[in-house]
Short mmCIF file of C-alpha atoms in Angstrom, two decimals:
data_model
loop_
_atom_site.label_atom_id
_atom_site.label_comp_id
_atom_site.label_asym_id
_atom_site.label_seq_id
_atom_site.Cartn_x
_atom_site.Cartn_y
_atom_site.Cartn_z
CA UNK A 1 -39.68 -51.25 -81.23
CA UNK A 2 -40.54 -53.08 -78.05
CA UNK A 3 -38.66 -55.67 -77.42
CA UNK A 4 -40.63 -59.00 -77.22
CA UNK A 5 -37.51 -61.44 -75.71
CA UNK A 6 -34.83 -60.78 -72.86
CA UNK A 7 -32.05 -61.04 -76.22
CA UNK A 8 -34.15 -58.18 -77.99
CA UNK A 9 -33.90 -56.80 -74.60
CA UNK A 10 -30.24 -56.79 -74.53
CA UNK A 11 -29.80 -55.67 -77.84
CA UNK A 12 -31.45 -52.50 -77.30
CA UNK A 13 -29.39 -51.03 -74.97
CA UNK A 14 -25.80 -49.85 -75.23
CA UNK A 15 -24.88 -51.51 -71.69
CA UNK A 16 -27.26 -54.22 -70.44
CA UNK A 17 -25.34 -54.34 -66.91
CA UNK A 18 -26.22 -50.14 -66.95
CA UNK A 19 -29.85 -51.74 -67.74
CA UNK A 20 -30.28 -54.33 -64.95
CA UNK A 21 -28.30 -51.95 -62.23
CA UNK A 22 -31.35 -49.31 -62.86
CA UNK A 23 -34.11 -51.53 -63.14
CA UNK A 24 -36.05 -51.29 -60.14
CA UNK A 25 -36.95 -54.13 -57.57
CA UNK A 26 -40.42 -55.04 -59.52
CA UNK A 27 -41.03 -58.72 -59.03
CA UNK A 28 -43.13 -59.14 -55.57
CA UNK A 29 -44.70 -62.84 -55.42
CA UNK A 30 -46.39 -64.21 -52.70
CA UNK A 31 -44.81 -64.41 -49.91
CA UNK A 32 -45.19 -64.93 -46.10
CA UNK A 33 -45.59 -61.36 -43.60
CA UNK A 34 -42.65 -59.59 -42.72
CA UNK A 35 -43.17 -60.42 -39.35
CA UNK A 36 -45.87 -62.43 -37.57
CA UNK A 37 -45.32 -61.43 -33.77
CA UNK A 38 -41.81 -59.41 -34.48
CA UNK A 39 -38.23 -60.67 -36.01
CA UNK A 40 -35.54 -60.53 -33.24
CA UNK A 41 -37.97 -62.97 -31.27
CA UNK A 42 -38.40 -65.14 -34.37
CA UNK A 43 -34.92 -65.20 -35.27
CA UNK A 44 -34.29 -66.44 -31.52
CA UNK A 45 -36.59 -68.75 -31.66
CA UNK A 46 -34.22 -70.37 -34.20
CA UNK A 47 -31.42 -70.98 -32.31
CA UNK A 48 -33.32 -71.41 -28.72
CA UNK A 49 -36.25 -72.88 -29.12
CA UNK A 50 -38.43 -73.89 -32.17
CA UNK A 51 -39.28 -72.32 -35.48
CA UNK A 52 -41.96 -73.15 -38.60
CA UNK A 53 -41.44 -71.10 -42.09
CA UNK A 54 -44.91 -71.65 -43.92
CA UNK A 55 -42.80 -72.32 -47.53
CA UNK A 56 -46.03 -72.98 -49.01
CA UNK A 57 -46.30 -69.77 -51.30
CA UNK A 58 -43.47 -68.39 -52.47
CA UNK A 59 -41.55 -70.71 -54.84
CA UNK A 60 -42.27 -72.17 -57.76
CA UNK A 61 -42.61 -75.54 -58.79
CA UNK A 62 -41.46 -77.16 -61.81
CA UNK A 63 -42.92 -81.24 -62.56
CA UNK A 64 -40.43 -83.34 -64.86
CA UNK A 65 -41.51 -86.69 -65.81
CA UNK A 66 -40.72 -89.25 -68.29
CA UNK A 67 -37.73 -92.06 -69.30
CA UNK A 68 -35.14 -89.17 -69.79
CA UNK A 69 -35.83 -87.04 -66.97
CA UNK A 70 -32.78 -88.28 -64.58
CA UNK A 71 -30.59 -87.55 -67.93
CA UNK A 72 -31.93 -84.21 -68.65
CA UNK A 73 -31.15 -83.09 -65.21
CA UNK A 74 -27.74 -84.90 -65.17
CA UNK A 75 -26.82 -83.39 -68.02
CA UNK A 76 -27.37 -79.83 -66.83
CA UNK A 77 -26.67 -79.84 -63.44
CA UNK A 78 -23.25 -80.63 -61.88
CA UNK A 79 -24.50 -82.97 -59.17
CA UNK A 80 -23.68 -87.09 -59.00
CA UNK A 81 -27.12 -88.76 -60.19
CA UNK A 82 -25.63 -92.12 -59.40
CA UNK A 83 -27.48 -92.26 -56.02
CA UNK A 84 -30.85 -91.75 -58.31
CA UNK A 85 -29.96 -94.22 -60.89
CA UNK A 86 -29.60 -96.65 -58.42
CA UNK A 87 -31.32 -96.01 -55.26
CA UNK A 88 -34.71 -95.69 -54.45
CA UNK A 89 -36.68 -92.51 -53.78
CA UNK A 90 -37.71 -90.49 -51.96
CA UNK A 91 -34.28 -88.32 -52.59
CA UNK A 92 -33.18 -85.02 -52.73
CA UNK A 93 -30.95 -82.93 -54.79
CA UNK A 94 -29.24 -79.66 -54.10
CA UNK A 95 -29.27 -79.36 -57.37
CA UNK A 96 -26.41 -77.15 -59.05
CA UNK A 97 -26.54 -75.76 -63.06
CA UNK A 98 -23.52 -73.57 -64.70
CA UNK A 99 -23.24 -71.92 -68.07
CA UNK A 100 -20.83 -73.72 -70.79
CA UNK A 101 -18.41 -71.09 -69.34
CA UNK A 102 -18.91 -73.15 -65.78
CA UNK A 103 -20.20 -69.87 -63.94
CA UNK A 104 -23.56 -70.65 -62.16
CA UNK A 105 -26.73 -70.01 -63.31
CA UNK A 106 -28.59 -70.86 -60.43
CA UNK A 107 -29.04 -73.98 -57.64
CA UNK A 108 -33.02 -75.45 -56.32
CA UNK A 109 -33.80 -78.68 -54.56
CA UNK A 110 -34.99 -81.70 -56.89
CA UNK A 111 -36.99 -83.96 -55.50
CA UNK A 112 -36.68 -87.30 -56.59
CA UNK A 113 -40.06 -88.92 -55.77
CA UNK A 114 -41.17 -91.97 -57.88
CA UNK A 115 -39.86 -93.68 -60.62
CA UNK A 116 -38.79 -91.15 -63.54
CA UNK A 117 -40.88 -88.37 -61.40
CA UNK A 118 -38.94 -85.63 -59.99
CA UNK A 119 -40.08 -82.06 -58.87
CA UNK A 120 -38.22 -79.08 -58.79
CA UNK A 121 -38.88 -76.66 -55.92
CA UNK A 122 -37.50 -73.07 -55.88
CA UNK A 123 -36.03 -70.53 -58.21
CA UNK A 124 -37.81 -69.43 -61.84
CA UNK A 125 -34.53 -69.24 -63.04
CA UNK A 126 -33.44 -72.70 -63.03
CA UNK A 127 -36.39 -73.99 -63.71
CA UNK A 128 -36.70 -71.79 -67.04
CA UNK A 129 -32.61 -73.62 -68.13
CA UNK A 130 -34.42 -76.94 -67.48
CA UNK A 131 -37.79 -76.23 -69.53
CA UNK A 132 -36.00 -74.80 -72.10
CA UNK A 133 -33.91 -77.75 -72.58
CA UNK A 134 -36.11 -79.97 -71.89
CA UNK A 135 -38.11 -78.64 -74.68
CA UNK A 136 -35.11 -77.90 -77.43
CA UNK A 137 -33.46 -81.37 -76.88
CA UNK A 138 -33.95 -85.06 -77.31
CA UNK A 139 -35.34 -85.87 -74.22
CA UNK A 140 -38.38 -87.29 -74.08
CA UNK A 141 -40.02 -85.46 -70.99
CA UNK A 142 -42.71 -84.19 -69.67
CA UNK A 143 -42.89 -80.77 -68.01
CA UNK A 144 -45.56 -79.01 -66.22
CA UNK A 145 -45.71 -76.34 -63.56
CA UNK A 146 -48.49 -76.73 -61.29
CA UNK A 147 -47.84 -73.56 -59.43
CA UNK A 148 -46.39 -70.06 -60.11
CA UNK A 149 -45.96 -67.62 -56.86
CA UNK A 150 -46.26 -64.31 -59.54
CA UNK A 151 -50.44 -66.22 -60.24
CA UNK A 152 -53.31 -66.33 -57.63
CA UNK A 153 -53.71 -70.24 -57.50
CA UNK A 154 -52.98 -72.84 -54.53
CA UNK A 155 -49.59 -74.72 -55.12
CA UNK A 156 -50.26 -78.87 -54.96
CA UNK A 157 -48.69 -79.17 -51.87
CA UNK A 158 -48.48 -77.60 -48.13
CA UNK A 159 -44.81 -76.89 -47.28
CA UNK A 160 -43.44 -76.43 -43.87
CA UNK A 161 -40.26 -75.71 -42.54
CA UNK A 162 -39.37 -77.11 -38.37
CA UNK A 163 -36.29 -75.69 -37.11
CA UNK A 164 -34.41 -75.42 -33.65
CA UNK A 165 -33.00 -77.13 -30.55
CA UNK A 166 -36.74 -78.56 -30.31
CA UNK A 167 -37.90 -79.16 -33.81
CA UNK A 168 -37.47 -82.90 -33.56
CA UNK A 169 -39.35 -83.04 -30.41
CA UNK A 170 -42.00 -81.25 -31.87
CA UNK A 171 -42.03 -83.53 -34.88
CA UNK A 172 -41.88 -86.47 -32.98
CA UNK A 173 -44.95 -85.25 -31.21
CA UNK A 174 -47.12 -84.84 -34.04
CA UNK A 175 -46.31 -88.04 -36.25
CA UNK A 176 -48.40 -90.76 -35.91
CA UNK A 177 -45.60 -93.47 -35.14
CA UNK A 178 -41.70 -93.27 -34.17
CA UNK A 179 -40.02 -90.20 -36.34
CA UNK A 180 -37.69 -91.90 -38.87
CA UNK A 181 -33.81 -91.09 -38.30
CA UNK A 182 -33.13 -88.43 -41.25
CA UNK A 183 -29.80 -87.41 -41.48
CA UNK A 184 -29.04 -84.08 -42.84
CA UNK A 185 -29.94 -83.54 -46.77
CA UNK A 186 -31.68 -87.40 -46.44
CA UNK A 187 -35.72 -88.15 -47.14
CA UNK A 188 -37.98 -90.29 -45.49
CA UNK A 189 -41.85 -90.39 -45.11
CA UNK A 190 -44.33 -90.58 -41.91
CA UNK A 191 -47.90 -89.56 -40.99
CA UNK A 192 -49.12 -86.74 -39.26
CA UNK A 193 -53.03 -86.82 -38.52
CA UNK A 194 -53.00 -90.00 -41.10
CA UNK A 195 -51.93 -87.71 -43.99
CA UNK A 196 -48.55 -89.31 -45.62
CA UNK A 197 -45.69 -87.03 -45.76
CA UNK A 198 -42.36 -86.89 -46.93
CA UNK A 199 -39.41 -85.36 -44.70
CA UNK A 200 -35.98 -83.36 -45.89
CA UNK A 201 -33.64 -83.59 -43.33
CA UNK A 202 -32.49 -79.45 -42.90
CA UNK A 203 -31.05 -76.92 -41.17
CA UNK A 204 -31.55 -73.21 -40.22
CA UNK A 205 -28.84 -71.18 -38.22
CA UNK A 206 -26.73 -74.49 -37.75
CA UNK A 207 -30.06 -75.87 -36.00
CA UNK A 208 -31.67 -79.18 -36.37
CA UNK A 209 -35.01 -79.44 -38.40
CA UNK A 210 -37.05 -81.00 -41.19
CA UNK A 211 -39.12 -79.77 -44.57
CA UNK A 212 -41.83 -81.39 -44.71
CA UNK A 213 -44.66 -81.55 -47.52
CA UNK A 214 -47.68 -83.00 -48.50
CA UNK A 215 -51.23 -82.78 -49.94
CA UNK A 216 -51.96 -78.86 -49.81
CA UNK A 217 -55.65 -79.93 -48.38
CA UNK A 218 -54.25 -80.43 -45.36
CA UNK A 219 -52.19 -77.72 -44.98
CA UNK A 220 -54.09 -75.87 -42.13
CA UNK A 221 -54.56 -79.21 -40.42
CA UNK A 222 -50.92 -80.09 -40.08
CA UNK A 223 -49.81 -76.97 -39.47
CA UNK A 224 -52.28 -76.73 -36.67
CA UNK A 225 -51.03 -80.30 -35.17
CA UNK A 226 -47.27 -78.09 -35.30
CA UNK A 227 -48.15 -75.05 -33.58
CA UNK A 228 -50.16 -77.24 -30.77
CA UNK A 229 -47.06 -79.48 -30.06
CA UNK A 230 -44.66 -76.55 -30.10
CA UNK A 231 -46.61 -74.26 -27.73
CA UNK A 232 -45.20 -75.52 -24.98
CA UNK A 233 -41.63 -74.89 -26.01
CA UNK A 234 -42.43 -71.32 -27.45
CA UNK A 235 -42.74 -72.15 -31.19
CA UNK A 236 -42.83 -69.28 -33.77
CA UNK A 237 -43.57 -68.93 -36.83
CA UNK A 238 -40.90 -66.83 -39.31
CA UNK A 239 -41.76 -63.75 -41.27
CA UNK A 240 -39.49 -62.95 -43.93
CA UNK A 241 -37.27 -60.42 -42.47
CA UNK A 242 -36.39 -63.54 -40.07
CA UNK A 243 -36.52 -66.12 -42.87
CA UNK A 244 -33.91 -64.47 -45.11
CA UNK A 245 -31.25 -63.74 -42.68
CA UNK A 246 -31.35 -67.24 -41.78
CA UNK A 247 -29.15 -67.79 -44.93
CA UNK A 248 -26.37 -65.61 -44.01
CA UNK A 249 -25.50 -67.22 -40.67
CA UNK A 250 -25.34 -70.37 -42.41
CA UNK A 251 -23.44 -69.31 -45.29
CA UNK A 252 -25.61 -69.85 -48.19
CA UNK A 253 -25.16 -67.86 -51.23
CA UNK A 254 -28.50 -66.94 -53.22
CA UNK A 255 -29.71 -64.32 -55.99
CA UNK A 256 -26.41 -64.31 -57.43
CA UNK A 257 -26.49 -63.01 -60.92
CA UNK A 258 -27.06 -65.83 -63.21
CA UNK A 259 -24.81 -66.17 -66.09
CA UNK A 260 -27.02 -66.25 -68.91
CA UNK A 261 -26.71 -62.78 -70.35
CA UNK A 262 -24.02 -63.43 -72.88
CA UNK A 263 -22.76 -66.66 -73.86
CA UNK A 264 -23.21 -67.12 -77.62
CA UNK A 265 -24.20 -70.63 -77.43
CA UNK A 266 -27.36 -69.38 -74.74
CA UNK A 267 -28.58 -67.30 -77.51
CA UNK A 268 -31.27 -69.38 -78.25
CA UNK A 269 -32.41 -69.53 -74.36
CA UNK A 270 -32.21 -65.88 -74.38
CA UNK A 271 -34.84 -65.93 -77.23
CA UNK A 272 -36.84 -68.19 -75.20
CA UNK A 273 -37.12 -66.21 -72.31
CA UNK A 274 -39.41 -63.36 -72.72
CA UNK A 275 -38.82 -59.93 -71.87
CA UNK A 276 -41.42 -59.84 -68.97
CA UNK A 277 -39.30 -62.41 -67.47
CA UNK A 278 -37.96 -62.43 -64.12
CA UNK A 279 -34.55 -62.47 -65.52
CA UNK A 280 -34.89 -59.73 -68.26
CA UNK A 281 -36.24 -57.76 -64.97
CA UNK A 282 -33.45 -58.64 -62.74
CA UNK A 283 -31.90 -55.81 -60.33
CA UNK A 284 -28.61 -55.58 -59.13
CA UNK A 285 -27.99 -53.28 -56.43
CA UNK A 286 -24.28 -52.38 -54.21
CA UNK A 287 -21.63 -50.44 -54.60
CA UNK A 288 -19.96 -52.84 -57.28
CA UNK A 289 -20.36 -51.08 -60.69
CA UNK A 290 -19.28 -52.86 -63.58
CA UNK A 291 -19.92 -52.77 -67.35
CA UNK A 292 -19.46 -56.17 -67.90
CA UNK A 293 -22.24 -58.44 -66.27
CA UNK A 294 -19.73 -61.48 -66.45
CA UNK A 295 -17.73 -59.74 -63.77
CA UNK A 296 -21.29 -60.53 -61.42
CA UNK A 297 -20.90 -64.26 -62.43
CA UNK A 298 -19.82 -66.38 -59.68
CA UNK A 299 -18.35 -69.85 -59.40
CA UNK A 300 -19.66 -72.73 -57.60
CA UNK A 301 -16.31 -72.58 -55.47
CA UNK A 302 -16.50 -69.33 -54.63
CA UNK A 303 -20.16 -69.67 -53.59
CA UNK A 304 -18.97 -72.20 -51.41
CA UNK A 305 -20.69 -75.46 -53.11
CA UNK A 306 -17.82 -77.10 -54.75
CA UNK A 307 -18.73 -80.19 -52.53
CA UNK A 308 -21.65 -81.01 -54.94
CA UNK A 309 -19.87 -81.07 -58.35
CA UNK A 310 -19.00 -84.36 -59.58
CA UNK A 311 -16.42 -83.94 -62.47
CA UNK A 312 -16.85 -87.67 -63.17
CA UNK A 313 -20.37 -86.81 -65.51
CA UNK A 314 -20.32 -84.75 -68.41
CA UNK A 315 -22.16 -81.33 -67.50
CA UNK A 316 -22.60 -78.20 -69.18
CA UNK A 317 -19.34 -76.06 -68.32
CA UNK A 318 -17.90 -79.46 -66.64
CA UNK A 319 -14.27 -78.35 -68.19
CA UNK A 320 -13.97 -75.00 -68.34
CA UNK A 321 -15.25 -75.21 -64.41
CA UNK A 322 -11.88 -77.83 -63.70
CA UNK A 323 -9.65 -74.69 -65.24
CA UNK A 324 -11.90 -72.18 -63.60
CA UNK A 325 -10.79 -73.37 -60.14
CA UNK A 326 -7.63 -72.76 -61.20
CA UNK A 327 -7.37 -69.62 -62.69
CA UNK A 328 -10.50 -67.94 -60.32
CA UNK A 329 -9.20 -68.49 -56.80
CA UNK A 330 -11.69 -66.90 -54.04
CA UNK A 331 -13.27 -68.23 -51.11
CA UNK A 332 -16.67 -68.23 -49.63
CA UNK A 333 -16.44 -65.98 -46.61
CA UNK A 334 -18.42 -63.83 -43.74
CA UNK A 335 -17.66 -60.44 -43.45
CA UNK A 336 -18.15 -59.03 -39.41
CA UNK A 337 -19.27 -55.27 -39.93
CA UNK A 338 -17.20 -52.95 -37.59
CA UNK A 339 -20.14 -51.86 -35.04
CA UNK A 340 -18.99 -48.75 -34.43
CA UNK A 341 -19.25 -48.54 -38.29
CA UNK A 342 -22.87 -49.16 -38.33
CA UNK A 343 -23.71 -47.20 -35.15
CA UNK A 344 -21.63 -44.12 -37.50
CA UNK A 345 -24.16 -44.90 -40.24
CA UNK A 346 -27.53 -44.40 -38.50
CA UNK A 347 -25.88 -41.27 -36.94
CA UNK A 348 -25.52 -39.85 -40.39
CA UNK A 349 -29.57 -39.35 -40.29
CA UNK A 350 -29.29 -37.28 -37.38
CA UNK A 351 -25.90 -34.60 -38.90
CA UNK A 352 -26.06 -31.85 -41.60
CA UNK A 353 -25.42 -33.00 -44.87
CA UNK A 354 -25.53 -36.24 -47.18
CA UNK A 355 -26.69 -39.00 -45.12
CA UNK A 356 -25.74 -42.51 -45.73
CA UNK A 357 -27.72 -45.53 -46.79
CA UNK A 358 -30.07 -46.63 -44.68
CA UNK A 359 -30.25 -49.72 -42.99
CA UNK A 360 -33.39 -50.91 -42.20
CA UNK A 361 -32.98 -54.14 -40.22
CA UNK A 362 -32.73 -57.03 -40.08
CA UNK A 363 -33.08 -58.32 -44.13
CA UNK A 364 -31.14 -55.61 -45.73
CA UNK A 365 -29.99 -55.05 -49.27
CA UNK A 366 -33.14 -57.34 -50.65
CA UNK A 367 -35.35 -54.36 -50.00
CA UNK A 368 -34.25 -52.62 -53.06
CA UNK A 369 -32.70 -55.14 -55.21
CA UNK A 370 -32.66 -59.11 -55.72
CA UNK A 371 -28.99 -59.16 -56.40
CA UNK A 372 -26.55 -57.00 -54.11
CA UNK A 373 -23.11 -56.64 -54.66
CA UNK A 374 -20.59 -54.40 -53.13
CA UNK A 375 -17.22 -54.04 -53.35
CA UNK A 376 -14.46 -55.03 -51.00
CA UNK A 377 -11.25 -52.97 -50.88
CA UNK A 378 -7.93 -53.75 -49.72
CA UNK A 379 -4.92 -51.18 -50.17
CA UNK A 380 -7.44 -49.32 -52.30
CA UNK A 381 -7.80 -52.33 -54.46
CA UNK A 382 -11.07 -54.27 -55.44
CA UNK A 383 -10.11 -57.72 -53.95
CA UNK A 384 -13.79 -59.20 -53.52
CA UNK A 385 -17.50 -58.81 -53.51
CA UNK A 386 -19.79 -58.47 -50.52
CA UNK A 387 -23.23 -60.18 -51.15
CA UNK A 388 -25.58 -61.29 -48.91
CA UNK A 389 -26.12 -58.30 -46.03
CA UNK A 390 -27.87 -59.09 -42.60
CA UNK A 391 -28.17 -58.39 -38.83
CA UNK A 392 -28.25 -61.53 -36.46
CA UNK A 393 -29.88 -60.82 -33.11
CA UNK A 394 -28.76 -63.44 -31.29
CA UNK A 395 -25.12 -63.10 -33.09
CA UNK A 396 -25.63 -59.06 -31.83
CA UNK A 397 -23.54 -58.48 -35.07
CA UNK A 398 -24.14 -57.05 -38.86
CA UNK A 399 -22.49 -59.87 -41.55
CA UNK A 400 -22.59 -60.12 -44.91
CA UNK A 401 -21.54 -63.52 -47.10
CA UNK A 402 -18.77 -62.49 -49.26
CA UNK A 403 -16.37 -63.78 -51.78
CA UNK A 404 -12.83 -62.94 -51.73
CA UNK A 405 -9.06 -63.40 -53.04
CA UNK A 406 -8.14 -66.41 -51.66
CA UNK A 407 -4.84 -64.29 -50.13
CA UNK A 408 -7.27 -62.59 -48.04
CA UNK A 409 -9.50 -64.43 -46.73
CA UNK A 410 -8.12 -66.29 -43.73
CA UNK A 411 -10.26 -65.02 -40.76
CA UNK A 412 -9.09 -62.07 -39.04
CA UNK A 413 -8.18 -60.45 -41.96
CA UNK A 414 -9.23 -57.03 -42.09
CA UNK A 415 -10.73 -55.40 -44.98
CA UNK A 416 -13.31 -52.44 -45.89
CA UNK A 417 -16.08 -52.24 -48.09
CA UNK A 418 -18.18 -49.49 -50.06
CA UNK A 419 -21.67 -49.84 -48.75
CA UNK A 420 -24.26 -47.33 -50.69
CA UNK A 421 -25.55 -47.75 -54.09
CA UNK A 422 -25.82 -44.55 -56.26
CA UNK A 423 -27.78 -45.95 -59.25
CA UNK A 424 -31.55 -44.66 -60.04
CA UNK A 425 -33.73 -46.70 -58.65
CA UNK A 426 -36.62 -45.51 -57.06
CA UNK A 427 -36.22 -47.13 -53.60
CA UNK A 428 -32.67 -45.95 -53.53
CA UNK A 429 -32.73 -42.97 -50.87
CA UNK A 430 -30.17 -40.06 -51.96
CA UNK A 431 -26.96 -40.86 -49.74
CA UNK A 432 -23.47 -40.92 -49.59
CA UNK A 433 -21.62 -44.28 -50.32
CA UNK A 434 -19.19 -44.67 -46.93
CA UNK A 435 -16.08 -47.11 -46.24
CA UNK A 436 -17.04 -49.41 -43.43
CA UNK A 437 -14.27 -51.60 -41.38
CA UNK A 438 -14.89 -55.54 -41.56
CA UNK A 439 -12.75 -58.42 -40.33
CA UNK A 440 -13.15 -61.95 -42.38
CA UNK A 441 -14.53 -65.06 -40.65
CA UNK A 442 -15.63 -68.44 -41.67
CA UNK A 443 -18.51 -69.25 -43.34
CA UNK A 444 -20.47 -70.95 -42.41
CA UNK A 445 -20.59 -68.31 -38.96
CA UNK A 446 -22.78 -70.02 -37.24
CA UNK A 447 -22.10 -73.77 -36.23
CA UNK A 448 -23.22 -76.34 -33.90
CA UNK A 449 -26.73 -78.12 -33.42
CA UNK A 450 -26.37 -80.38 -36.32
CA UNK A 451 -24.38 -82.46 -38.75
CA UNK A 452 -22.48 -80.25 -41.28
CA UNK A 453 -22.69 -80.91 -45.15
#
């Protein structure tokens, strides 16, 4: 029988984390070129002159609206809503949901924009948790979403992301008056060409930098106005093989698995979601082979974003989180691949026998799976997870974002990990999983440039 829903899904195979290690990498929306003049020059421009990421395409947006909105989204997420209920917008949200169980599901920006108006701009997954509540409980809401990477349609708005040691003087170059002061993770609005938009404060590689958005009409003018007033400092604009690896520097964890699979009280949502659903189609990829898809569930401490729960609102998974930070004690780290280690791997292509996996730089593990996860080792024992691979050019080093015991994970600890991933997916060249060296470091790795969360 074919299954119709992700639980049907689940219930037809003996070992559903078996099932989602296999799957292949088959979701491909639109998204920006790998590289629009070449990566190592984009990824400098980053951190030594000025950047744009055309954000436009690639994520999906989800519309809530209506007198329960703020408390639907309270509810779920673990964020304060107290600067919503009594400020005024525009805001923004790095906005956090967990499973009853308090693991995380998944994190997006909200958008607070007008009274009882907020937009959601990022992941399917989270957005699915919030429709499906939103539709199941007594909220009275209104949901739409205007755009969906996976269709061939225009999303509402253009979306553009200025980054560097010159991004501000860019932006004060193209807006029509004096650039607001927007502090990092703040909102404001100005005008560029006399069309209105609204301004994140962000950063990329510990850089300074705005997201801006507006009216997708004028998304070639704008952009035009951004690449005119950044010529002259050497602006360029980010493929995705730049784009991605922009996370790992600053220590942001994404694509972990999201803990959905198994709860009994998520039943229902797992009903909801269909079986051609981005999460019924998920693949995890690494070394890490488990037979329990909890043990790929991560914590918001361990992800490194404990500094946005607020245990003072009642939140799905608000208590068993408080004795989850107890009892689950690792640490958001970087791991600094041993060089010699990854010089021995690329020499394995050119010796007899088994070579090992491949790494094709700079974006690495995405390439065959959305969720990597491999396994660090200490004494022989399993002490972490390794999640997030990627090669910094102007760092000259291989990292990865990892999670760890907290006993281990002062920096300059040294540890190895199992990179190589012997499941059967297709894009999974035949190889031979190899130990390499790393030494922990802080994450964030890269600092300095602009105001830390």
């Amino acid at each position: 029988m074919t299954a119709n829903t992700l639980e049907e899904l689940l219930q037809s195979t003996e070992n559903p984390a078996e099932m989602l290690r296999n799957n292949d990498l088959r979701w491909q929306p639109y998204v920006f070129r790998d590289e629009y003049t070449n990566w190592i020059e984009e990824q400098r421009a980053v951190r030594e002159s000025v950047a744009v990421v055309d954000q436009s395409y690639h994520m999906e947006i989800l519309e809530i609206e209506g007198p329960d909105a703020v408390n639907l989204l309270d509810r779920l997420g673990v964020n304060s809503f107290e600067a919503v209920r009594n400020g005024e917008p525009p805001q923004a949200i790095n906005y956090l949901t967990c499973n009853p169980d308090g693991y995380v599901i998944g994190d997006v920006v909200v958008f607070y924009l007008g009274k009882d108006e907020f937009v959601s701009v990022g992941s399917e997954w989270i957005n699915n948790w919030v429709r499906y509540n939103g539709e199941t409980g007594d909220y009275d809401v209104r949901m739409n979403v205007p755009y969906d990477p996976f269709e061939d349609s225009d999303p509402p708005d253009f979306r553009f992301q200025v980054q560097g040691p010159h991004a501000l003087d860019v932006m004060e170059e193209v807006a029509d008056a004096d650039l607001p002061d927007i502090s990092f993770f703040e909102m404001d609005t100005f005008e560029i060409g006399g069309v209105e938009t609204y301004a994140l404060g962000h950063g990329m590689a510990a850089m300074p930098g705005l997201e801006i958005f507006g009216p997708q009409e004028h998304h070639d003018a704008v952009l035009k106005e951004i690449f005119d007033a950044g010529r002259e400092y050497g602006i360029r604009q980010l493929g995705t093989k730049a784009y991605k690896t922009g996370k790992i520097g600053s220590g942001w964890f994404v694509a972990a698995v999201p803990a959905i699979y198994q709860h009994e009280e998520l039943r229902g949502y797992r009903e909801w979601l269909g079986a051609d659903s981005m999460e019924a189609n998920l693949s995890i990829g690494g070394s890490f082979d488990a037979d329990d898809l909890s043990e790929y569930y991560m914590t918001p401490i361990e992800q490194g974003k404990g500094h946005l729960i607020d245990f003072d609102s009642d939140f799905v998974g608000r208590d068993a989180l408080e004795e989850l930070i107890e009892t689950k004690p690792r640490e958001r780290v970087t791991l600094v691949w041993d060089s010699d280690d990854v010089v021995d791997i690329y020499g394995s292509l050119f010796k007899e026998g088994e070579t090992h996996k491949y790494i094709n730089l700079p974006d690495v593990a995405t390439q065959w799976s959305v969720s990597h996860y491999d396994k660090i080792l200490k004494d022989g024992e399993t002490v972490g997870l390794s999640k997030y691979p990627g090669y910094l050019y102007y760092k000259r080093e291989m990292l990865s974002l990892a999670t760890i015991d907290k006993e281990y994970s002062d920096p300059g600890t040294e540890v190895t990990f199992v990179w190589g991933d012997t499941t059967g997916k297709r894009r999974v060249e035949r190889h031979e999983p190899v130990e390499v060296n790393a030494t922990v470091a802080p994450a964030p790795y890269v600092r300095g440039g602009r105001q830390e969360m």
